[in-house]
Amino acid sequence: MAETAKQTREFQAETKQLLDLMIHSIYTNREIFLRELISNSSDAIDKVRFNALTNQDLLEGTSEFEIYLLPDEDTKTLTISDNGMGMTYNEVIENIGTIAKSGTKAFLQKLKDSGSATDNELIGQFGVGFYSAFMVADKVTLVTRAPGQAKGVRWESIGDGTYTIEECEKETRGTTIILSLRAEYCSPENSEENFLNKYTLQNLVKKYSDYIRYPIKMNFINEEKERDSEGKIIEDAPVVKTTEVRTLNSMTPLWTKNKSQITPDEYNNLYKELFHDWEDPLEIIHSKVEGAVEYTTLLFVPARAPFDFYQREATSGIRLYSKNVFVMDNYKDLLPEYLRFVRGIVDSPDFSLNISRELLQHSAQLKKVGKNLEKSVLKSLEAMLSKDRAKYERFWKEYGKAIKSGVYSDFSSREKLQDLLLFPTSSSDELVTLADYISRMPEGQSVIYYATGKDRSSVERLPQMEILREKGIEVIYLLDRVDEFAIDALSQYNDKKFQSISRGDLKLDDVSSDSKKETDELSKENESLLTAVKEQLAGKVADVKISSRLKSSPVCLISDDNGISISMEQILSEMDKSMFKARRILELNPTHDVFKALKNTFEKDANSEAFKDYCELLYGQALLLEGLTPDDPISFAKKVASLMAGTK
Ligand code: ADP
Ligand code: MG
């Protein structure tokens, strides 16, 4: 039974502890109090609406639901009122005086474990419901009446461990919360945290509560002079004040509607508004999932990657909502890093407002949601690739590198990504998929050939390309620095191994069986010469060989099948990881005049300066052909000069 007289009661011990924290900790994100109170109002309206389905009387004649914000400069109070379910006397004691919520309990436990009560970060990660009001108010008054009750209940606390409670008059159904704001939260000087400022409040509603299903209203006072019949302002007329009621939230969470009821424009506008983009998204993925985990998701692939997309630290554009209430921005762990360009929202009743990032990370449900999201993004990319190649190529231009980095950094996604890869090749100006490549391989070709370089023309001029061009074999060009890492990680596609044209044995035997025999014979014949060149270049190359891949160039540099390649060595050394070295092999073209000259010099005098210089020059050339600088450019240039002048 309700008491009529005013009573002073103590908060439950845990509540006291929480209040203390709220008030005394340096909490950086105090503005969330408004989100918490509005979401409570919304819950209370949900409740009365639901109960009224079976009991019309609860509505007491009003079925227009609303939440009102009322900032008052004179009393320095911010009032939030709703016409929801309200609370009875005992419900107030139960709901407001004690902590029943598991989220808050977990929060307190976490605080105890961490041992520091002012851990900013930690507190910032939690939503803490009603008590967050004490972060900005030094007195909180709650007046509430449940439908059907003759009297209302007035609850008040200054957050000192006790509260008062008494019966009172309240005409309308629902709850009104009056916050007596602390001086620093209603000062005009505090531009961002002045919670009496209507525009601050408006922005907060937009940010956190835009998709609350009930209107959140506020009065704006317009001051204007009267106008004449033509609509012109009458200069000497007195100023007239009119009150305009504005609804601050847009209320329609587009994603909860059926796909068929949403126009492309609506999707595009929502995207642009939420993510501050001026361009329509390239792709929209909207799905609703019901079952063990329940969620709605609306994802976008922006038309353009941010200019610093590949330099900056990975962020995410995923926002979490719980039943239309904003919970968290930039939630990272939902999608794998290689999909970090995807933006959008995930709304699930399973995300509680009272949950921390840490708890979310360990949530099995969220992991499941994440897996599903990854799957649906990949599915929509696959569909784009097969149905709208031009669009996919636009996608690829922006985000191809991210997908390729996924191939080497995300082991579990490797297989799923291989069919999304596109490459330029020697045979066409168009990009090809690995499946395209395989489908047009000539009979007898057993591997997928690739070449690395900084652009198409430098790859095309590589001496190693000569034999493949002659034989009409298509070569995939790896022009991005991530490419070779990705190809290395894949190592094969549909049982076909990847083969660099600059590494080891080219496996062209099937294509031309006699050339290998010829090379073997020449190698034997020139064994002493090859050994001598190798000695001259000791420490620079691991081996010197007769080449079967060169046609018109005198030399080339390759790396053997084990270890890293020369191009990877370059990338790693730019990344200051120069401890990795490729095993370099110098290959000589036995049909070239330079080879004959080398041989002559060697046979004349194997210890001559001229022979030494030739070795240096050949190696220097091979480096230049790879786009590398000779070890000693000055000495290289001098040797070339004296060769030209005929002084040697
Ligand atoms: P939660 O919303 O997670 O339950 P809160 O601390 O935000 O936790 O609120 C505690 C309880 O107080 C709510 O569960 C609800 O029963 C009650 N309550 C708070 N605000 C209102 C309101 N505006 N109308 C009715 N009941 C409310
Ligand atoms: Mg709440």
XYZ file of C-alpha atoms and ligand atoms in Angstrom:
676
model
C 0.000 0.000 0.000
C 1.246 3.476 -0.829
C 2.158 5.849 1.953
C 0.815 9.351 1.887
C 3.493 10.982 4.007
C 6.866 11.878 2.586
C 9.446 9.208 3.302
C 13.199 9.288 3.169
C 14.770 6.033 2.091
C 18.234 4.736 1.416
C 19.431 3.478 -1.882
C 20.517 -0.095 -2.108
C 24.263 -0.330 -1.442
C 25.254 -1.028 -5.021
C 23.169 1.839 -6.281
C 24.939 4.165 -3.902
C 28.251 3.019 -5.220
C 27.173 3.617 -8.774
C 25.813 7.058 -7.977
C 29.085 8.005 -6.377
C 30.891 7.033 -9.505
C 28.518 8.893 -11.720
C 28.972 12.060 -9.787
C 32.646 12.002 -8.963
C 34.391 10.299 -11.801
C 35.736 12.321 -14.620
C 33.405 10.976 -17.182
C 34.000 12.289 -20.652
C 30.785 11.296 -22.294
C 28.177 12.854 -20.041
C 25.826 13.722 -22.872
C 24.586 10.132 -23.033
C 22.281 10.812 -20.066
C 19.791 12.176 -22.576
C 19.888 9.044 -24.696
C 19.311 6.951 -21.578
C 16.327 8.945 -20.367
C 14.752 9.117 -23.802
C 15.167 5.401 -24.296
C 13.478 4.771 -20.951
C 10.599 6.957 -22.088
C 10.386 5.084 -25.341
C 10.350 1.756 -23.494
C 7.580 3.035 -21.235
C 5.504 4.094 -24.227
C 6.099 0.720 -25.857
C 4.795 -0.837 -22.692
C 1.564 1.151 -22.469
C 0.916 0.716 -26.160
C 1.353 -3.003 -25.906
C -0.764 -3.382 -22.794
C -3.489 -1.229 -24.301
C -3.977 -3.813 -27.011
C -5.832 -5.867 -24.455
C -6.940 -3.046 -22.162
C -7.999 0.166 -23.891
C -8.612 1.877 -20.547
C -4.893 2.225 -19.964
C -4.735 4.879 -22.648
C -7.013 7.171 -20.632
C -8.180 8.691 -23.868
C -4.798 9.657 -25.296
C -3.230 7.452 -27.898
C -0.910 10.087 -29.262
C 2.391 9.169 -27.776
C 5.151 11.667 -27.317
C 8.278 12.593 -25.452
C 8.820 16.219 -24.535
C 12.026 18.100 -23.767
C 11.662 21.283 -21.830
C 14.762 23.321 -21.067
C 14.088 26.191 -18.671
C 16.619 28.995 -18.326
C 14.916 30.495 -15.284
C 15.004 27.423 -13.101
C 18.087 25.906 -14.794
C 16.233 22.678 -15.264
C 15.822 20.286 -18.126
C 12.586 18.322 -18.036
C 12.003 15.141 -19.977
C 8.456 13.886 -19.946
C 6.577 11.076 -21.594
C 3.068 9.685 -21.652
C 4.163 6.108 -21.276
C 3.335 3.498 -18.713
C 4.482 5.475 -15.675
C 5.173 3.704 -12.385
C 3.237 2.909 -9.259
C 4.620 3.764 -5.824
C 6.103 0.314 -5.364
C 7.426 0.204 -8.880
C 9.352 3.406 -8.258
C 10.979 1.882 -5.219
C 11.741 -1.292 -7.065
C 12.925 0.194 -10.325
C 14.654 3.356 -9.294
C 16.000 2.501 -5.857
C 17.755 -0.719 -6.747
C 19.955 -2.109 -9.431
C 18.375 -5.064 -11.106
C 19.992 -4.807 -14.435
C 22.609 -7.334 -15.331
C 24.514 -4.794 -17.392
C 24.971 -2.446 -14.467
C 25.925 -5.274 -12.181
C 28.524 -6.417 -14.669
C 29.735 -2.867 -14.839
C 30.222 -2.643 -11.080
C 31.951 -5.983 -11.021
C 34.284 -4.830 -13.727
C 35.089 -1.721 -11.742
C 35.873 -3.783 -8.672
C 38.111 -6.054 -10.703
C 39.997 -3.242 -12.323
C 40.444 -1.596 -8.929
C 40.219 1.936 -10.217
C 36.994 3.738 -9.732
C 37.847 6.587 -12.024
C 38.832 4.591 -15.018
C 37.541 6.927 -17.644
C 37.603 4.564 -20.528
C 35.788 1.883 -18.673
C 32.941 4.071 -17.601
C 32.672 5.564 -21.042
C 31.975 2.152 -22.453
C 28.846 1.570 -20.458
C 25.395 2.917 -20.675
C 24.117 3.132 -17.144
C 20.490 3.960 -17.422
C 18.535 6.226 -15.182
C 21.400 7.082 -12.836
C 23.336 8.744 -15.607
C 21.067 11.718 -14.893
C 23.250 12.430 -11.866
C 26.219 13.066 -14.105
C 24.750 16.369 -15.149
C 22.207 17.120 -12.427
C 22.711 17.748 -8.719
C 19.071 17.020 -8.081
C 16.776 14.679 -9.941
C 13.013 14.785 -9.466
C 10.784 12.142 -10.940
C 7.031 12.518 -11.023
C 5.094 9.615 -12.401
C 1.646 8.144 -12.590
C 0.624 4.755 -13.885
C -2.689 4.577 -15.764
C -5.656 3.895 -13.534
C -3.955 5.260 -10.391
C -5.649 8.132 -8.602
C -2.418 9.618 -7.349
C 1.011 10.093 -8.793
C 4.358 9.536 -7.097
C 7.085 12.081 -6.538
C 10.629 10.819 -6.105
C 13.592 13.059 -5.506
C 17.281 12.671 -4.776
C 20.408 14.747 -4.683
C 22.450 11.617 -5.203
C 23.718 11.515 -1.617
C 22.647 7.961 -0.884
C 19.063 8.711 0.030
C 15.928 9.672 -1.786
C 12.502 10.903 -0.782
C 9.268 9.496 -2.037
C 5.688 10.697 -1.580
C 2.328 10.682 -3.246
C 1.372 13.674 -5.316
C -1.097 14.967 -7.814
C -0.386 14.204 -11.451
C -2.962 14.700 -14.082
C -1.447 13.041 -17.090
C -0.297 9.474 -17.408
C 3.423 8.861 -17.659
C 6.694 10.069 -16.230
C 8.295 13.469 -15.944
C 11.918 13.794 -14.965
C 13.234 17.162 -13.879
C 16.977 17.597 -13.865
C 18.353 20.497 -11.841
C 21.464 20.916 -13.915
C 24.868 21.429 -12.364
C 26.208 24.877 -13.107
C 28.762 23.637 -15.616
C 26.100 21.896 -17.680
C 23.889 24.869 -18.207
C 26.448 27.546 -18.765
C 26.368 29.425 -22.067
C 30.161 29.224 -22.032
C 30.082 25.464 -22.231
C 29.093 25.381 -25.855
C 28.953 21.631 -26.277
C 27.594 20.611 -22.924
C 25.084 23.302 -22.221
C 22.028 21.140 -21.842
C 19.684 24.077 -21.793
C 20.722 25.048 -25.261
C 18.047 23.929 -27.679
C 20.444 23.362 -30.509
C 22.695 21.217 -28.363
C 19.675 19.163 -27.380
C 18.504 18.962 -30.952
C 21.903 17.652 -32.054
C 22.002 15.095 -29.276
C 18.604 13.791 -30.265
C 19.760 13.549 -33.876
C 22.880 11.736 -32.841
C 21.492 9.225 -30.405
C 17.749 9.054 -30.668
C 16.844 9.903 -34.229
C 15.127 6.592 -34.835
C 13.057 6.428 -31.676
C 9.590 5.601 -32.956
C 7.783 8.296 -30.983
C 8.128 12.006 -31.609
C 10.587 13.808 -29.356
C 9.277 17.338 -29.225
C 10.571 20.671 -28.070
C 9.111 24.167 -28.155
C 10.951 26.819 -30.091
C 10.011 30.434 -29.613
C 9.959 32.519 -32.763
C 10.219 36.258 -32.354
C 9.098 38.235 -35.339
C 7.464 41.489 -36.220
C 4.037 41.371 -37.735
C 3.733 41.189 -41.521
C 1.414 43.080 -43.829
C -0.998 41.488 -46.265
C 1.813 41.074 -48.817
C 3.951 39.242 -46.336
C 6.361 42.135 -45.762
C 7.581 42.869 -42.255
C 5.970 45.947 -40.744
C 8.932 47.902 -39.366
C 7.279 49.710 -36.480
C 5.092 46.799 -35.400
C 5.827 45.206 -32.007
C 7.710 41.894 -31.836
C 5.372 38.943 -31.571
C 6.426 35.729 -29.899
C 5.006 32.521 -31.280
C 5.646 29.030 -30.062
C 6.515 26.405 -32.582
C 6.548 22.765 -31.568
C 9.247 20.908 -33.433
C 9.764 17.208 -33.627
C 13.480 16.629 -33.286
C 13.801 13.063 -34.462
C 13.046 11.636 -37.864
C 11.485 8.541 -36.268
C 11.586 6.306 -39.282
C 14.301 3.756 -38.989
C 14.365 2.984 -42.667
C 15.907 -0.394 -42.061
C 12.885 -1.705 -40.217
C 10.678 -1.184 -43.243
C 10.238 -3.782 -45.923
C 12.680 -3.589 -48.801
C 9.853 -3.289 -51.285
C 8.619 -0.147 -49.552
C 11.903 1.698 -49.719
C 12.909 3.788 -52.703
C 16.530 4.063 -53.870
C 16.399 7.738 -52.966
C 15.416 6.947 -49.410
C 18.339 4.578 -49.063
C 20.717 7.072 -50.602
C 19.540 9.928 -48.447
C 19.841 7.944 -45.277
C 23.335 6.908 -46.241
C 24.421 10.438 -47.022
C 22.941 11.786 -43.838
C 24.327 9.135 -41.543
C 27.784 8.985 -43.025
C 28.227 12.529 -44.238
C 28.919 11.586 -47.805
C 27.858 13.676 -50.786
C 27.802 10.808 -53.228
C 25.330 7.950 -53.458
C 26.720 4.625 -52.296
C 27.944 2.135 -54.881
C 26.095 -0.747 -53.284
C 23.358 -1.244 -50.698
C 22.846 -4.432 -48.735
C 19.705 -4.648 -46.645
C 18.696 -7.764 -44.793
C 16.622 -8.888 -41.896
C 17.538 -12.030 -40.042
C 15.353 -13.879 -37.609
C 16.268 -16.944 -35.646
C 18.785 -17.657 -32.923
C 20.235 -14.210 -33.452
C 17.902 -11.547 -34.583
C 19.059 -8.434 -36.358
C 18.452 -6.063 -39.187
C 21.316 -4.719 -41.170
C 21.686 -2.024 -43.742
C 25.147 -1.839 -45.217
C 26.657 0.438 -47.820
C 29.726 0.345 -49.991
C 30.689 4.009 -50.473
C 31.346 5.023 -54.070
C 34.808 6.221 -53.186
C 37.423 5.172 -50.698
C 38.553 8.001 -48.405
C 41.718 9.584 -49.751
C 43.778 8.244 -46.882
C 42.056 4.876 -46.778
C 45.196 2.840 -47.291
C 47.445 4.857 -45.021
C 45.477 5.376 -41.899
C 44.789 2.934 -39.167
C 41.834 0.700 -39.806
C 38.553 2.122 -38.560
C 35.070 0.951 -39.143
C 31.869 2.574 -40.188
C 29.519 0.191 -38.476
C 27.002 1.602 -36.045
C 25.161 -0.523 -33.606
C 21.570 0.168 -32.688
C 19.347 -1.648 -30.312
C 15.702 -1.330 -31.134
C 16.308 1.937 -32.990
C 18.433 3.477 -30.241
C 21.991 4.295 -31.105
C 24.416 2.226 -29.034
C 27.865 2.577 -30.484
C 29.749 4.046 -33.379
C 32.670 2.647 -35.348
C 32.248 -0.795 -33.976
C 35.354 -2.565 -35.195
C 35.072 -6.220 -34.518
C 32.009 -7.039 -36.511
C 33.544 -7.199 -39.961
C 37.025 -8.392 -40.861
C 39.545 -5.649 -41.445
C 39.644 -6.126 -45.194
C 35.990 -5.027 -45.330
C 36.643 -1.892 -43.325
C 35.310 0.268 -46.159
C 31.777 -1.016 -45.540
C 29.567 1.396 -43.640
C 26.165 0.884 -42.210
C 24.044 -0.036 -39.283
C 23.229 -3.201 -37.443
C 20.166 -3.127 -35.247
C 19.510 -5.957 -32.884
C 17.389 -6.291 -29.772
C 20.232 -8.420 -28.455
C 22.585 -5.468 -28.155
C 21.769 -3.910 -24.855
C 22.386 -0.250 -24.153
C 24.065 -1.348 -21.013
C 26.766 -3.293 -22.641
C 30.404 -2.431 -23.004
C 32.636 -2.843 -25.987
C 34.477 -5.518 -24.098
C 31.399 -7.530 -23.375
C 30.353 -7.163 -26.984
C 33.664 -8.522 -28.165
C 33.094 -11.689 -26.282
C 29.528 -12.070 -27.300
C 29.025 -15.246 -29.277
C 25.918 -13.759 -30.811
C 27.812 -10.844 -32.160
C 30.426 -13.132 -33.656
C 27.652 -14.931 -35.445
C 26.218 -11.652 -36.694
C 29.696 -10.676 -37.896
C 30.130 -13.923 -39.818
C 26.753 -13.450 -41.460
C 27.544 -9.884 -42.407
C 30.821 -10.894 -44.002
C 28.999 -13.555 -45.950
C 26.343 -11.218 -47.236
C 28.866 -8.571 -48.275
C 30.874 -11.156 -50.205
C 27.739 -12.538 -51.774
C 26.705 -9.157 -53.020
C 30.198 -8.542 -54.427
C 30.102 -11.865 -56.241
C 26.742 -10.951 -57.703
C 28.071 -7.571 -58.775
C 31.043 -9.213 -60.482
C 28.916 -11.600 -62.477
C 26.043 -9.258 -63.265
C 27.562 -5.824 -63.604
C 31.216 -6.029 -64.499
C 31.608 -2.287 -65.057
C 30.289 -1.542 -61.593
C 32.499 -4.215 -60.090
C 35.514 -2.672 -61.770
C 34.637 0.653 -60.167
C 34.473 -1.173 -56.869
C 37.780 -2.857 -57.592
C 39.514 0.407 -58.409
C 38.570 1.769 -54.999
C 38.845 -1.266 -52.767
C 40.770 -3.924 -54.696
C 43.812 -3.431 -52.515
C 41.783 -4.022 -49.384
C 40.408 -7.269 -50.784
C 43.897 -8.356 -51.789
C 45.236 -7.551 -48.361
C 42.447 -9.752 -46.995
C 43.830 -12.632 -49.019
C 47.157 -12.544 -47.240
C 46.172 -11.260 -43.823
C 42.942 -13.112 -43.222
C 43.588 -16.793 -43.461
C 39.989 -17.820 -42.908
C 38.717 -15.655 -45.753
C 41.356 -16.528 -48.321
C 39.357 -19.068 -50.278
C 36.267 -16.901 -50.323
C 38.185 -13.982 -51.755
C 40.118 -15.619 -54.570
C 37.266 -15.403 -57.032
C 36.841 -11.716 -56.376
C 40.350 -10.853 -57.542
C 40.984 -8.999 -60.768
C 44.322 -8.580 -62.530
C 45.671 -6.917 -65.620
C 47.434 -9.374 -67.927
C 49.712 -9.460 -70.926
C 46.892 -10.505 -73.247
C 44.294 -7.827 -72.786
C 43.649 -4.348 -71.572
C 40.759 -5.629 -69.525
C 41.080 -6.984 -66.046
C 40.644 -10.723 -65.687
C 39.632 -13.021 -62.872
C 41.686 -16.089 -62.093
C 38.841 -18.180 -63.487
C 39.009 -16.211 -66.767
C 42.733 -16.871 -66.916
C 42.435 -20.596 -66.335
C 39.635 -20.943 -68.852
C 41.806 -19.692 -71.675
C 45.074 -21.420 -70.788
C 46.476 -23.408 -73.731
C 46.705 -27.151 -73.339
C 49.891 -28.261 -71.656
C 50.225 -25.128 -69.510
C 50.341 -26.323 -65.931
C 50.890 -23.136 -63.929
C 49.593 -19.565 -63.703
C 52.345 -17.172 -64.742
C 52.765 -13.805 -63.138
C 55.167 -10.915 -63.372
C 55.745 -8.103 -60.896
C 56.603 -4.507 -61.585
C 55.560 -0.971 -60.848
C 53.462 -0.523 -63.971
C 52.405 -2.242 -67.146
C 55.156 -0.877 -69.366
C 57.983 -1.771 -67.013
C 56.694 -5.321 -66.719
C 56.330 -5.598 -70.455
C 59.957 -4.654 -70.943
C 61.293 -7.220 -68.496
C 63.723 -9.588 -70.234
C 61.990 -12.469 -68.466
C 58.838 -11.711 -70.460
C 60.525 -12.468 -73.750
C 60.076 -16.215 -73.866
C 56.496 -16.080 -72.647
C 55.596 -13.509 -75.209
C 57.209 -15.623 -77.888
C 55.202 -18.631 -76.840
C 52.001 -16.613 -76.589
C 51.446 -17.421 -72.915
C 49.270 -15.039 -70.903
C 50.975 -13.531 -67.857
C 49.172 -11.920 -64.949
C 50.662 -8.566 -63.977
C 51.096 -7.789 -60.311
C 51.428 -4.037 -60.149
C 50.329 -3.307 -56.581
C 52.726 -3.954 -53.772
C 50.204 -6.121 -51.953
C 49.722 -8.354 -54.992
C 52.692 -10.597 -54.599
C 51.936 -11.154 -50.932
C 48.414 -12.158 -51.861
C 49.543 -14.508 -54.626
C 52.131 -16.002 -52.317
C 49.468 -16.598 -49.689
C 47.167 -18.278 -52.176
C 50.037 -20.299 -53.696
C 47.576 -21.935 -56.075
C 44.190 -21.536 -57.647
C 42.091 -24.545 -58.673
C 45.118 -26.853 -58.431
C 47.190 -24.576 -60.617
C 50.260 -23.221 -58.892
C 51.344 -19.650 -59.359
C 54.695 -19.252 -61.071
C 56.702 -16.043 -61.182
C 58.391 -15.441 -64.514
C 61.378 -14.241 -62.466
C 61.832 -17.293 -60.324
C 63.366 -20.730 -60.674
C 62.394 -23.096 -63.413
C 59.633 -21.731 -65.639
C 58.099 -25.172 -66.239
C 57.843 -24.470 -69.923
C 58.988 -28.010 -70.759
C 55.558 -29.133 -71.718
C 55.297 -26.256 -74.078
C 58.776 -26.807 -75.623
C 60.630 -29.922 -74.642
C 63.836 -29.519 -76.629
C 64.942 -26.214 -75.109
C 65.704 -27.706 -71.706
C 68.088 -30.251 -73.173
C 69.849 -27.540 -75.107
C 70.255 -25.402 -71.990
C 71.661 -28.335 -70.058
C 74.261 -28.965 -72.727
C 75.305 -25.324 -72.892
C 75.601 -25.197 -69.123
C 77.995 -28.112 -69.141
C 80.005 -26.657 -71.967
C 80.429 -23.332 -70.173
C 80.846 -24.604 -66.658
C 84.225 -22.981 -65.986
C 83.017 -19.627 -67.285
C 79.886 -19.729 -65.141
C 81.952 -20.637 -62.073
C 84.347 -17.772 -62.737
C 81.523 -15.227 -63.090
C 79.986 -16.545 -59.889
C 83.315 -16.072 -58.085
C 83.589 -12.527 -59.357
C 80.114 -11.761 -58.070
C 80.478 -13.606 -54.791
C 78.230 -12.149 -52.115
C 75.984 -10.571 -54.734
C 74.484 -13.538 -56.485
C 73.994 -17.079 -55.278
C 74.382 -18.620 -58.705
C 75.072 -17.902 -62.355
C 73.241 -19.909 -65.002
C 72.644 -20.269 -68.703
C 69.202 -18.896 -69.385
C 66.446 -20.509 -71.361
C 64.075 -17.621 -70.903
C 65.977 -14.823 -72.634
C 65.585 -13.997 -76.288
C 67.064 -10.559 -77.028
C 68.336 -9.350 -73.640
C 71.858 -10.348 -72.583
C 71.110 -10.968 -68.895
C 68.448 -11.097 -66.259
C 68.205 -11.529 -62.551
C 65.863 -14.052 -61.039
C 65.362 -15.477 -57.588
C 65.170 -19.158 -56.880
C 62.055 -21.017 -55.871
C 62.765 -20.872 -52.173
C 62.660 -17.800 -50.008
C 61.360 -14.435 -51.044
C 61.485 -12.794 -54.456
C 63.565 -9.789 -55.431
C 60.489 -7.556 -55.668
C 59.366 -8.607 -52.210
C 62.835 -7.940 -50.891
C 62.447 -4.392 -52.188
C 59.110 -3.860 -50.473
C 60.364 -5.291 -47.222
C 63.476 -3.154 -47.246
C 61.307 -0.065 -47.750
C 59.399 -1.230 -44.700
C 62.698 -1.462 -42.804
C 62.587 -5.207 -42.775
C 65.731 -5.640 -44.810
C 66.830 -8.787 -42.984
C 64.946 -10.729 -45.623
C 67.032 -11.285 -48.732
C 66.131 -13.001 -51.963
C 68.496 -15.648 -53.317
C 69.544 -13.961 -56.553
C 70.500 -15.866 -59.645
C 72.123 -14.196 -62.646
C 71.030 -15.721 -65.932
C 73.056 -15.235 -69.120
C 71.681 -15.376 -72.648
C 74.037 -17.764 -74.490
C 72.931 -16.540 -77.927
C 73.722 -12.909 -77.260
C 76.874 -11.203 -78.574
C 77.627 -9.974 -75.092
C 77.909 -13.583 -73.966
C 80.421 -14.255 -76.727
C 82.439 -11.196 -75.759
C 82.424 -12.310 -72.141
C 83.537 -15.767 -73.123
C 86.358 -14.407 -75.294
C 87.666 -12.190 -72.536
C 87.515 -15.079 -70.091
C 89.368 -17.408 -72.407
C 92.043 -14.810 -73.153
C 92.796 -14.161 -69.471
C 90.506 -15.283 -66.703
C 92.307 -12.972 -64.251
C 92.204 -9.830 -66.366
C 90.667 -6.538 -65.218
C 88.516 -6.611 -68.340
C 86.853 -9.872 -67.336
C 86.188 -8.551 -63.829
C 84.674 -5.391 -65.272
C 82.447 -7.367 -67.620
C 81.057 -9.343 -64.727
C 80.345 -6.134 -62.810
C 78.717 -4.567 -65.847
C 76.507 -7.555 -66.532
C 75.317 -7.650 -62.970
C 74.715 -3.888 -62.986
C 72.637 -4.211 -66.143
C 70.593 -7.015 -64.672
C 69.848 -4.822 -61.647
C 68.840 -1.905 -63.847
C 66.491 -4.143 -65.801
C 64.785 -5.044 -62.527
C 64.406 -1.372 -61.742
C 67.132 -1.497 -59.101
C 70.230 0.619 -58.673
C 73.665 -0.970 -59.174
C 75.473 -1.360 -55.856
C 78.076 1.238 -56.825
C 76.520 3.483 -59.457
C 79.640 5.671 -59.788
C 81.926 2.799 -60.558
C 79.295 1.322 -62.876
C 79.047 4.575 -64.830
C 82.844 4.857 -65.045
C 83.123 1.362 -66.450
C 80.448 2.033 -69.042
C 82.232 5.253 -70.022
C 85.594 3.618 -70.504
C 83.969 0.807 -72.457
C 82.428 3.353 -74.812
C 85.695 5.241 -75.176
C 87.408 1.972 -76.023
C 90.048 2.419 -73.321
C 89.601 -1.178 -72.230
P 16.783 -0.143 -17.935
O 16.174 0.866 -18.840
O 17.934 -0.834 -18.574
O 15.808 -1.090 -17.316
P 17.249 2.153 -16.287
O 18.171 2.448 -15.168
O 17.356 3.033 -17.474
O 17.444 0.665 -16.710
O 15.776 2.208 -15.738
C 15.390 1.412 -14.648
C 13.921 1.126 -14.632
O 13.175 2.268 -14.247
C 13.341 0.764 -15.976
O 13.487 -0.599 -16.235
C 11.875 1.126 -15.813
O 11.161 0.094 -15.160
C 11.928 2.293 -14.893
N 11.832 3.562 -15.621
C 12.816 4.412 -15.906
N 12.392 5.468 -16.625
C 11.059 5.270 -16.794
C 10.001 6.023 -17.453
N 10.265 7.157 -18.122
N 8.752 5.508 -17.419
C 8.500 4.348 -16.765
N 9.424 3.610 -16.139
C 10.690 4.064 -16.145
Mg 17.171 2.448 -19.601
